[in-house]
């Protein structure tokens, strides 16, 4: 198992996976600003000290954090970089996660055309990876429908929302809030 030098906080040597997990915990509990240096440190480790998949995950989080902080140019750069790295690695679910955040970024920028394209890519990728009846796929259908509606595509929006409702009902039954 690979280990790395202590973090700036003086923590003991940890494996890369443990460092990623710790960084994610900092993100969840202390917020994006506290987690950013942790992920940046992982992304900047020299080749050989961190595997490509872990570096791609860290870069994806850096992009997500910049998006949450409203640093849209930096977010887009990091997210596109993460998508490309994850695509090359064949890490489809991780690629979908980064693409999804990229879609949210385009939404925030009011670029609904690009948001639609990105959500279409996410939906296609996740349907292939997870099948058509996974909760993330249903969420992706809703995201795409929302972006389509913002573009004025009401027929496509309604059709996609009906499909999402049908799949959600099949997956969750009558008791799930999405089925009401």
PDB file of C-alpha atoms in Angstrom:
ATOM      1  CA  UNK A   1       0.000   0.000   0.000  1.00  0.00           C
ATOM      2  CA  UNK A   2       1.325   3.416  -0.963  1.00  0.00           C
ATOM      3  CA  UNK A   3       1.932   5.971   1.742  1.00  0.00           C
ATOM      4  CA  UNK A   4       2.494   9.684   1.477  1.00  0.00           C
ATOM      5  CA  UNK A   5       4.266  12.309   3.492  1.00  0.00           C
ATOM      6  CA  UNK A   6       2.405  14.013   6.339  1.00  0.00           C
ATOM      7  CA  UNK A   7      -0.216  16.565   5.383  1.00  0.00           C
ATOM      8  CA  UNK A   8       0.153  20.220   6.179  1.00  0.00           C
ATOM      9  CA  UNK A   9      -1.934  19.568   9.259  1.00  0.00           C
ATOM     10  CA  UNK A  10       0.818  17.289  10.598  1.00  0.00           C
ATOM     11  CA  UNK A  11      -1.148  14.060  10.222  1.00  0.00           C
ATOM     12  CA  UNK A  12       0.715  10.745  10.219  1.00  0.00           C
ATOM     13  CA  UNK A  13       1.521   8.980   6.945  1.00  0.00           C
ATOM     14  CA  UNK A  14      -1.639   7.638   5.355  1.00  0.00           C
ATOM     15  CA  UNK A  15      -2.374   5.558   2.296  1.00  0.00           C
ATOM     16  CA  UNK A  16      -3.709   7.440  -0.700  1.00  0.00           C
ATOM     17  CA  UNK A  17      -7.163   5.906  -0.276  1.00  0.00           C
ATOM     18  CA  UNK A  18      -7.200   6.947   3.378  1.00  0.00           C
ATOM     19  CA  UNK A  19      -6.101  10.475   2.425  1.00  0.00           C
ATOM     20  CA  UNK A  20      -8.933  10.677  -0.133  1.00  0.00           C
ATOM     21  CA  UNK A  21     -11.399   9.414   2.447  1.00  0.00           C
ATOM     22  CA  UNK A  22     -10.149  11.921   5.013  1.00  0.00           C
ATOM     23  CA  UNK A  23     -10.368  14.747   2.453  1.00  0.00           C
ATOM     24  CA  UNK A  24     -13.949  13.769   1.627  1.00  0.00           C
ATOM     25  CA  UNK A  25     -14.763  13.769   5.348  1.00  0.00           C
ATOM     26  CA  UNK A  26     -13.282  17.260   5.721  1.00  0.00           C
ATOM     27  CA  UNK A  27     -15.410  18.336   2.742  1.00  0.00           C
ATOM     28  CA  UNK A  28     -18.603  16.951   4.311  1.00  0.00           C
ATOM     29  CA  UNK A  29     -17.985  18.197   7.835  1.00  0.00           C
ATOM     30  CA  UNK A  30     -15.955  21.401   7.451  1.00  0.00           C
ATOM     31  CA  UNK A  31     -16.965  22.553   3.998  1.00  0.00           C
ATOM     32  CA  UNK A  32     -15.340  23.120   0.624  1.00  0.00           C
ATOM     33  CA  UNK A  33     -12.829  25.786   1.657  1.00  0.00           C
ATOM     34  CA  UNK A  34     -11.335  23.530   4.315  1.00  0.00           C
ATOM     35  CA  UNK A  35     -11.154  20.546   1.960  1.00  0.00           C
ATOM     36  CA  UNK A  36      -9.643  22.320  -1.057  1.00  0.00           C
ATOM     37  CA  UNK A  37      -6.009  22.268   0.211  1.00  0.00           C
ATOM     38  CA  UNK A  38      -6.350  18.571   1.077  1.00  0.00           C
ATOM     39  CA  UNK A  39      -7.469  17.646  -2.441  1.00  0.00           C
ATOM     40  CA  UNK A  40      -4.917  19.981  -4.037  1.00  0.00           C
ATOM     41  CA  UNK A  41      -2.135  18.300  -2.096  1.00  0.00           C
ATOM     42  CA  UNK A  42      -3.244  14.885  -3.369  1.00  0.00           C
ATOM     43  CA  UNK A  43      -3.537  16.101  -6.956  1.00  0.00           C
ATOM     44  CA  UNK A  44      -0.069  17.640  -6.869  1.00  0.00           C
ATOM     45  CA  UNK A  45       1.786  14.609  -5.511  1.00  0.00           C
ATOM     46  CA  UNK A  46       4.576  13.453  -7.827  1.00  0.00           C
ATOM     47  CA  UNK A  47       4.004  10.581 -10.260  1.00  0.00           C
ATOM     48  CA  UNK A  48       4.625   7.314  -8.471  1.00  0.00           C
ATOM     49  CA  UNK A  49       3.281   8.590  -5.151  1.00  0.00           C
ATOM     50  CA  UNK A  50      -0.338   8.642  -6.265  1.00  0.00           C
ATOM     51  CA  UNK A  51      -2.137   6.441  -8.779  1.00  0.00           C
ATOM     52  CA  UNK A  52      -3.896   8.006 -11.765  1.00  0.00           C
ATOM     53  CA  UNK A  53      -7.381   7.099 -10.534  1.00  0.00           C
ATOM     54  CA  UNK A  54      -6.858   8.767  -7.157  1.00  0.00           C
ATOM     55  CA  UNK A  55      -5.396  11.855  -8.832  1.00  0.00           C
ATOM     56  CA  UNK A  56      -8.433  12.026 -11.149  1.00  0.00           C
ATOM     57  CA  UNK A  57     -10.800  11.744  -8.174  1.00  0.00           C
ATOM     58  CA  UNK A  58      -8.948  14.509  -6.320  1.00  0.00           C
ATOM     59  CA  UNK A  59      -9.070  16.759  -9.401  1.00  0.00           C
ATOM     60  CA  UNK A  60     -12.795  16.081  -9.739  1.00  0.00           C
ATOM     61  CA  UNK A  61     -13.318  17.201  -6.157  1.00  0.00           C
ATOM     62  CA  UNK A  62     -11.200  20.297  -6.783  1.00  0.00           C
ATOM     63  CA  UNK A  63     -13.486  21.144  -9.697  1.00  0.00           C
ATOM     64  CA  UNK A  64     -16.599  20.529  -7.615  1.00  0.00           C
ATOM     65  CA  UNK A  65     -15.272  22.714  -4.808  1.00  0.00           C
ATOM     66  CA  UNK A  66     -14.462  25.564  -7.197  1.00  0.00           C
ATOM     67  CA  UNK A  67     -18.000  25.255  -8.612  1.00  0.00           C
ATOM     68  CA  UNK A  68     -19.501  25.441  -5.109  1.00  0.00           C
ATOM     69  CA  UNK A  69     -17.357  28.490  -4.332  1.00  0.00           C
ATOM     70  CA  UNK A  70     -18.465  30.197  -7.552  1.00  0.00           C
ATOM     71  CA  UNK A  71     -15.035  30.006  -9.217  1.00  0.00           C
ATOM     72  CA  UNK A  72     -16.579  28.898 -12.503  1.00  0.00           C
ATOM     73  CA  UNK A  73     -13.583  29.237 -14.841  1.00  0.00           C
ATOM     74  CA  UNK A  74     -11.359  27.194 -12.536  1.00  0.00           C
ATOM     75  CA  UNK A  75     -14.163  24.708 -11.903  1.00  0.00           C
ATOM     76  CA  UNK A  76     -14.705  24.113 -15.602  1.00  0.00           C
ATOM     77  CA  UNK A  77     -10.991  23.626 -16.215  1.00  0.00           C
ATOM     78  CA  UNK A  78     -10.609  21.103 -13.387  1.00  0.00           C
ATOM     79  CA  UNK A  79     -13.841  19.247 -14.167  1.00  0.00           C
ATOM     80  CA  UNK A  80     -13.009  18.877 -17.853  1.00  0.00           C
ATOM     81  CA  UNK A  81      -9.564  17.653 -16.859  1.00  0.00           C
ATOM     82  CA  UNK A  82     -11.080  15.130 -14.441  1.00  0.00           C
ATOM     83  CA  UNK A  83     -13.591  13.894 -17.039  1.00  0.00           C
ATOM     84  CA  UNK A  84     -10.819  13.305 -19.572  1.00  0.00           C
ATOM     85  CA  UNK A  85      -8.619  11.486 -17.040  1.00  0.00           C
ATOM     86  CA  UNK A  86     -11.476   9.296 -15.828  1.00  0.00           C
ATOM     87  CA  UNK A  87     -12.521   8.547 -19.412  1.00  0.00           C
ATOM     88  CA  UNK A  88      -8.981   7.402 -20.274  1.00  0.00           C
ATOM     89  CA  UNK A  89      -8.954   5.198 -17.172  1.00  0.00           C
ATOM     90  CA  UNK A  90     -12.336   3.665 -18.037  1.00  0.00           C
ATOM     91  CA  UNK A  91     -13.726   4.840 -14.674  1.00  0.00           C
ATOM     92  CA  UNK A  92     -17.233   5.358 -16.033  1.00  0.00           C
ATOM     93  CA  UNK A  93     -19.069   6.039 -12.773  1.00  0.00           C
ATOM     94  CA  UNK A  94     -16.429   8.553 -11.685  1.00  0.00           C
ATOM     95  CA  UNK A  95     -16.590  10.118 -15.151  1.00  0.00           C
ATOM     96  CA  UNK A  96     -20.364  10.422 -14.738  1.00  0.00           C
ATOM     97  CA  UNK A  97     -19.955  12.146 -11.388  1.00  0.00           C
ATOM     98  CA  UNK A  98     -17.604  14.771 -12.833  1.00  0.00           C
ATOM     99  CA  UNK A  99     -19.848  15.252 -15.889  1.00  0.00           C
ATOM    100  CA  UNK A 100     -22.849  15.749 -13.636  1.00  0.00           C
ATOM    101  CA  UNK A 101     -21.120  18.548 -11.723  1.00  0.00           C
ATOM    102  CA  UNK A 102     -20.050  20.039 -15.053  1.00  0.00           C
ATOM    103  CA  UNK A 103     -23.729  20.046 -16.073  1.00  0.00           C
ATOM    104  CA  UNK A 104     -24.597  21.883 -12.865  1.00  0.00           C
ATOM    105  CA  UNK A 105     -21.882  24.412 -13.663  1.00  0.00           C
ATOM    106  CA  UNK A 106     -23.311  25.042 -17.144  1.00  0.00           C
ATOM    107  CA  UNK A 107     -26.764  25.388 -15.580  1.00  0.00           C
ATOM    108  CA  UNK A 108     -25.466  28.009 -13.141  1.00  0.00           C
ATOM    109  CA  UNK A 109     -23.859  29.895 -16.031  1.00  0.00           C
ATOM    110  CA  UNK A 110     -27.172  29.868 -17.920  1.00  0.00           C
ATOM    111  CA  UNK A 111     -25.659  27.821 -20.740  1.00  0.00           C
ATOM    112  CA  UNK A 112     -28.648  25.494 -21.054  1.00  0.00           C
ATOM    113  CA  UNK A 113     -27.539  24.152 -24.431  1.00  0.00           C
ATOM    114  CA  UNK A 114     -24.249  22.930 -22.962  1.00  0.00           C
ATOM    115  CA  UNK A 115     -26.043  21.703 -19.827  1.00  0.00           C
ATOM    116  CA  UNK A 116     -28.380  19.626 -22.021  1.00  0.00           C
ATOM    117  CA  UNK A 117     -25.458  18.115 -23.920  1.00  0.00           C
ATOM    118  CA  UNK A 118     -23.601  17.316 -20.716  1.00  0.00           C
ATOM    119  CA  UNK A 119     -26.670  15.791 -19.038  1.00  0.00           C
ATOM    120  CA  UNK A 120     -27.322  13.756 -22.191  1.00  0.00           C
ATOM    121  CA  UNK A 121     -23.760  12.405 -21.955  1.00  0.00           C
ATOM    122  CA  UNK A 122     -24.209  11.622 -18.249  1.00  0.00           C
ATOM    123  CA  UNK A 123     -27.516   9.851 -18.862  1.00  0.00           C
ATOM    124  CA  UNK A 124     -26.101   7.778 -21.722  1.00  0.00           C
ATOM    125  CA  UNK A 125     -23.029   6.818 -19.708  1.00  0.00           C
ATOM    126  CA  UNK A 126     -24.939   5.884 -16.560  1.00  0.00           C
ATOM    127  CA  UNK A 127     -27.597   3.919 -18.451  1.00  0.00           C
ATOM    128  CA  UNK A 128     -24.798   1.838 -19.989  1.00  0.00           C
ATOM    129  CA  UNK A 129     -23.011   1.430 -16.648  1.00  0.00           C
ATOM    130  CA  UNK A 130     -25.932   1.053 -14.226  1.00  0.00           C
ATOM    131  CA  UNK A 131     -28.891   0.038 -16.372  1.00  0.00           C
ATOM    132  CA  UNK A 132     -32.065   1.989 -16.890  1.00  0.00           C
ATOM    133  CA  UNK A 133     -33.595   1.484 -13.455  1.00  0.00           C
ATOM    134  CA  UNK A 134     -30.981   2.959 -11.153  1.00  0.00           C
ATOM    135  CA  UNK A 135     -31.792   5.975  -8.905  1.00  0.00           C
ATOM    136  CA  UNK A 136     -28.884   7.959 -10.402  1.00  0.00           C
ATOM    137  CA  UNK A 137     -30.323   7.375 -13.872  1.00  0.00           C
ATOM    138  CA  UNK A 138     -33.698   8.703 -12.710  1.00  0.00           C
ATOM    139  CA  UNK A 139     -31.945  11.757 -11.243  1.00  0.00           C
ATOM    140  CA  UNK A 140     -30.115  12.262 -14.542  1.00  0.00           C
ATOM    141  CA  UNK A 141     -33.432  12.128 -16.408  1.00  0.00           C
ATOM    142  CA  UNK A 142     -34.789  14.870 -14.150  1.00  0.00           C
ATOM    143  CA  UNK A 143     -31.646  16.989 -14.626  1.00  0.00           C
ATOM    144  CA  UNK A 144     -31.866  16.669 -18.404  1.00  0.00           C
ATOM    145  CA  UNK A 145     -35.598  17.402 -18.383  1.00  0.00           C
ATOM    146  CA  UNK A 146     -35.011  20.544 -16.315  1.00  0.00           C
ATOM    147  CA  UNK A 147     -32.331  21.749 -18.739  1.00  0.00           C
ATOM    148  CA  UNK A 148     -34.553  20.931 -21.723  1.00  0.00           C
ATOM    149  CA  UNK A 149     -37.384  22.908 -20.156  1.00  0.00           C
ATOM    150  CA  UNK A 150     -35.055  25.885 -19.689  1.00  0.00           C
ATOM    151  CA  UNK A 151     -34.331  25.684 -23.430  1.00  0.00           C
ATOM    152  CA  UNK A 152     -38.040  25.587 -24.218  1.00  0.00           C
ATOM    153  CA  UNK A 153     -38.232  21.946 -25.342  1.00  0.00           C
ATOM    154  CA  UNK A 154     -41.561  21.170 -23.658  1.00  0.00           C
ATOM    155  CA  UNK A 155     -42.429  17.957 -25.560  1.00  0.00           C
ATOM    156  CA  UNK A 156     -39.043  16.376 -24.855  1.00  0.00           C
ATOM    157  CA  UNK A 157     -39.254  17.553 -21.242  1.00  0.00           C
ATOM    158  CA  UNK A 158     -42.663  15.997 -20.664  1.00  0.00           C
ATOM    159  CA  UNK A 159     -41.647  12.730 -22.286  1.00  0.00           C
ATOM    160  CA  UNK A 160     -38.483  12.470 -20.197  1.00  0.00           C
ATOM    161  CA  UNK A 161     -40.295  13.361 -16.963  1.00  0.00           C
ATOM    162  CA  UNK A 162     -42.911  10.684 -17.659  1.00  0.00           C
ATOM    163  CA  UNK A 163     -40.154   8.129 -18.236  1.00  0.00           C
ATOM    164  CA  UNK A 164     -38.402   9.193 -15.025  1.00  0.00           C
ATOM    165  CA  UNK A 165     -41.663   8.924 -13.077  1.00  0.00           C
ATOM    166  CA  UNK A 166     -42.389   5.480 -14.543  1.00  0.00           C
ATOM    167  CA  UNK A 167     -38.900   4.167 -13.741  1.00  0.00           C
ATOM    168  CA  UNK A 168     -38.958   5.708 -10.265  1.00  0.00           C
ATOM    169  CA  UNK A 169     -42.306   4.032  -9.604  1.00  0.00           C
ATOM    170  CA  UNK A 170     -40.946   0.673 -10.841  1.00  0.00           C
ATOM    171  CA  UNK A 171     -37.877   0.991  -8.622  1.00  0.00           C
ATOM    172  CA  UNK A 172     -39.425   2.485  -5.486  1.00  0.00           C
ATOM    173  CA  UNK A 173     -43.118   1.584  -5.616  1.00  0.00           C
ATOM    174  CA  UNK A 174     -45.970   3.715  -4.330  1.00  0.00           C
ATOM    175  CA  UNK A 175     -44.374   4.684  -1.027  1.00  0.00           C
ATOM    176  CA  UNK A 176     -41.419   6.700  -2.371  1.00  0.00           C
ATOM    177  CA  UNK A 177     -41.947  10.519  -2.487  1.00  0.00           C
ATOM    178  CA  UNK A 178     -40.890  10.551  -6.158  1.00  0.00           C
ATOM    179  CA  UNK A 179     -43.883   8.295  -6.912  1.00  0.00           C
ATOM    180  CA  UNK A 180     -46.484  10.748  -5.595  1.00  0.00           C
TER     181      UNK A 180
END
